[in-house]
Amino acid sequence: MLSRENRVLMGAMALVVIVFLVLEWLSTSVGIEGLAGPLAGFFLIVGLGVAAPQLYLAKTDSSREPVTRLRIVVFLTVVFAFVFVLGASSFEQLVILGLTGLLVVGWFGYELKLALEAARERGDLPELDAE
């Protein structure tokens, strides 16, 4: 029997494939270029295939810490960014790497906040005196 986590992840991947096939069909039948390009693929894989199920599981599943699931999202976003940048135009590369960079900087800020809160609770940080 599949675990709930595996069902969520497999459902998200099936949804990614379905949406990508619909975009490809729209691209060929309607003639809109770029619907199934690297940028759309990046958003589909990272947004729908990685981030959405991990954020859902972070909120509803107690078997892992939510922070661990957020780390998975950041790590896989970086990996997929470098994969999708290889076949992208310069504008698409800028968008993919820019969004990934913002995500990584945001994650480092969040980790710094967690570290400072933990140090403050342990008493490792001096208190600032109000003058």
Short mmCIF file of C-alpha atoms in Angstrom, two decimals:
data_model
loop_
_atom_site.label_atom_id
_atom_site.label_comp_id
_atom_site.label_asym_id
_atom_site.label_seq_id
_atom_site.Cartn_x
_atom_site.Cartn_y
_atom_site.Cartn_z
CA MET A 1 0.00 0.00 0.00
CA LEU A 2 1.29 3.42 -0.89
CA SER A 3 1.81 5.93 1.87
CA ARG A 4 -0.08 9.20 1.88
CA GLU A 5 3.09 11.09 1.05
CA ASN A 6 3.77 8.92 -2.01
CA ARG A 7 0.17 9.32 -3.19
CA VAL A 8 0.44 13.11 -2.92
CA LEU A 9 3.77 13.19 -4.81
CA MET A 10 2.57 10.80 -7.52
CA GLY A 11 -0.65 12.80 -7.92
CA ALA A 12 1.34 16.00 -8.33
CA MET A 13 3.59 14.42 -10.97
CA ALA A 14 0.55 13.06 -12.84
CA LEU A 15 -0.97 16.54 -12.75
CA VAL A 16 2.28 18.01 -14.12
CA VAL A 17 2.21 15.56 -17.04
CA ILE A 18 -1.46 16.31 -17.77
CA VAL A 19 -0.94 20.09 -17.67
CA PHE A 20 2.17 19.82 -19.85
CA LEU A 21 0.28 17.71 -22.41
CA VAL A 22 -2.56 20.25 -22.46
CA LEU A 23 -0.06 23.08 -22.96
CA GLU A 24 1.64 21.15 -25.75
CA TRP A 25 -1.73 20.50 -27.40
CA LEU A 26 -2.67 24.17 -27.11
CA SER A 27 0.70 25.15 -28.52
CA THR A 28 0.28 23.02 -31.62
CA SER A 29 -3.45 23.44 -32.22
CA VAL A 30 -3.82 27.14 -31.44
CA GLY A 31 -0.34 28.08 -32.60
CA ILE A 32 0.80 29.94 -29.51
CA GLU A 33 4.57 29.60 -29.31
CA GLY A 34 6.39 28.96 -26.05
CA LEU A 35 3.56 27.43 -24.05
CA ALA A 36 5.55 24.25 -23.54
CA GLY A 37 9.01 25.81 -23.42
CA PRO A 38 11.70 25.71 -20.72
CA LEU A 39 10.15 28.48 -18.63
CA ALA A 40 6.74 26.80 -18.54
CA GLY A 41 8.40 23.47 -17.81
CA PHE A 42 10.35 25.00 -14.94
CA PHE A 43 7.23 26.52 -13.41
CA LEU A 44 5.29 23.28 -13.85
CA ILE A 45 7.95 21.01 -12.38
CA VAL A 46 9.05 23.30 -9.57
CA GLY A 47 5.71 24.89 -8.75
CA LEU A 48 3.25 22.09 -9.29
CA GLY A 49 5.51 19.06 -9.03
CA VAL A 50 7.82 20.04 -6.16
CA ALA A 51 6.65 23.08 -4.17
CA ALA A 52 2.90 22.47 -4.05
CA PRO A 53 3.02 18.89 -2.69
CA GLN A 54 5.87 19.65 -0.28
CA LEU A 55 4.12 22.72 1.11
CA TYR A 56 0.88 20.76 1.40
CA LEU A 57 2.68 17.95 3.23
CA ALA A 58 4.52 20.46 5.45
CA LYS A 59 1.13 21.77 6.55
CA THR A 60 -0.70 18.45 6.95
CA ASP A 61 1.88 15.70 7.60
CA SER A 62 3.57 15.41 10.96
CA SER A 63 6.02 12.62 10.05
CA ARG A 64 8.70 15.18 9.07
CA GLU A 65 9.50 18.65 10.26
CA PRO A 66 8.05 21.38 8.00
CA VAL A 67 11.52 22.96 7.78
CA THR A 68 12.82 19.77 6.17
CA ARG A 69 10.16 19.96 3.49
CA LEU A 70 11.03 23.61 2.82
CA ARG A 71 14.68 22.63 2.43
CA ILE A 72 13.64 20.01 -0.11
CA VAL A 73 11.79 22.67 -2.11
CA VAL A 74 14.81 24.99 -2.16
CA PHE A 75 17.28 22.23 -3.05
CA LEU A 76 15.16 20.80 -5.86
CA THR A 77 14.42 24.27 -7.21
CA VAL A 78 18.15 24.92 -7.53
CA VAL A 79 18.71 21.55 -9.23
CA PHE A 80 15.85 22.02 -11.68
CA ALA A 81 16.89 25.63 -12.37
CA PHE A 82 20.26 24.48 -13.66
CA VAL A 83 18.59 21.75 -15.72
CA PHE A 84 16.07 24.08 -17.37
CA VAL A 85 18.56 26.91 -17.95
CA LEU A 86 20.49 24.72 -20.39
CA GLY A 87 17.79 24.88 -23.08
CA ALA A 88 16.37 28.31 -22.36
CA SER A 89 16.69 31.65 -24.11
CA SER A 90 18.55 34.46 -22.37
CA PHE A 91 15.32 36.01 -21.06
CA GLU A 92 14.12 32.65 -19.75
CA GLN A 93 17.50 32.06 -18.14
CA LEU A 94 17.26 35.43 -16.42
CA VAL A 95 13.78 34.68 -15.08
CA ILE A 96 14.64 31.15 -13.92
CA LEU A 97 17.93 32.07 -12.27
CA GLY A 98 16.52 35.30 -10.83
CA LEU A 99 13.61 33.56 -9.15
CA THR A 100 15.86 30.77 -7.93
CA GLY A 101 18.32 33.31 -6.54
CA LEU A 102 15.54 35.13 -4.70
CA LEU A 103 14.36 31.83 -3.25
CA VAL A 104 17.86 30.93 -2.05
CA VAL A 105 18.45 34.37 -0.52
CA GLY A 106 15.05 34.15 1.20
CA TRP A 107 15.89 30.71 2.49
CA PHE A 108 19.24 31.88 3.90
CA GLY A 109 17.43 34.72 5.63
CA TYR A 110 14.93 32.29 7.12
CA GLU A 111 17.72 29.98 8.33
CA LEU A 112 19.52 32.99 9.84
CA LYS A 113 16.32 33.98 11.64
CA LEU A 114 15.94 30.45 13.03
CA ALA A 115 19.58 30.42 14.18
CA LEU A 116 19.27 33.80 15.88
CA GLU A 117 16.08 32.75 17.67
CA ALA A 118 17.74 29.54 18.87
CA ALA A 119 20.81 31.45 20.08
CA ARG A 120 18.62 33.99 21.86
CA GLU A 121 16.70 31.20 23.63
CA ARG A 122 19.97 29.58 24.76
CA GLY A 123 21.22 32.94 25.99
CA ASP A 124 24.19 33.03 23.62
CA LEU A 125 23.36 36.53 22.35
CA PRO A 126 23.83 39.59 24.52
CA GLU A 127 20.77 41.71 25.09
CA LEU A 128 20.83 45.18 23.58
CA ASP A 129 20.39 47.89 26.19
CA ALA A 130 17.96 50.66 25.37
CA GLU A 131 19.61 54.02 25.89
#
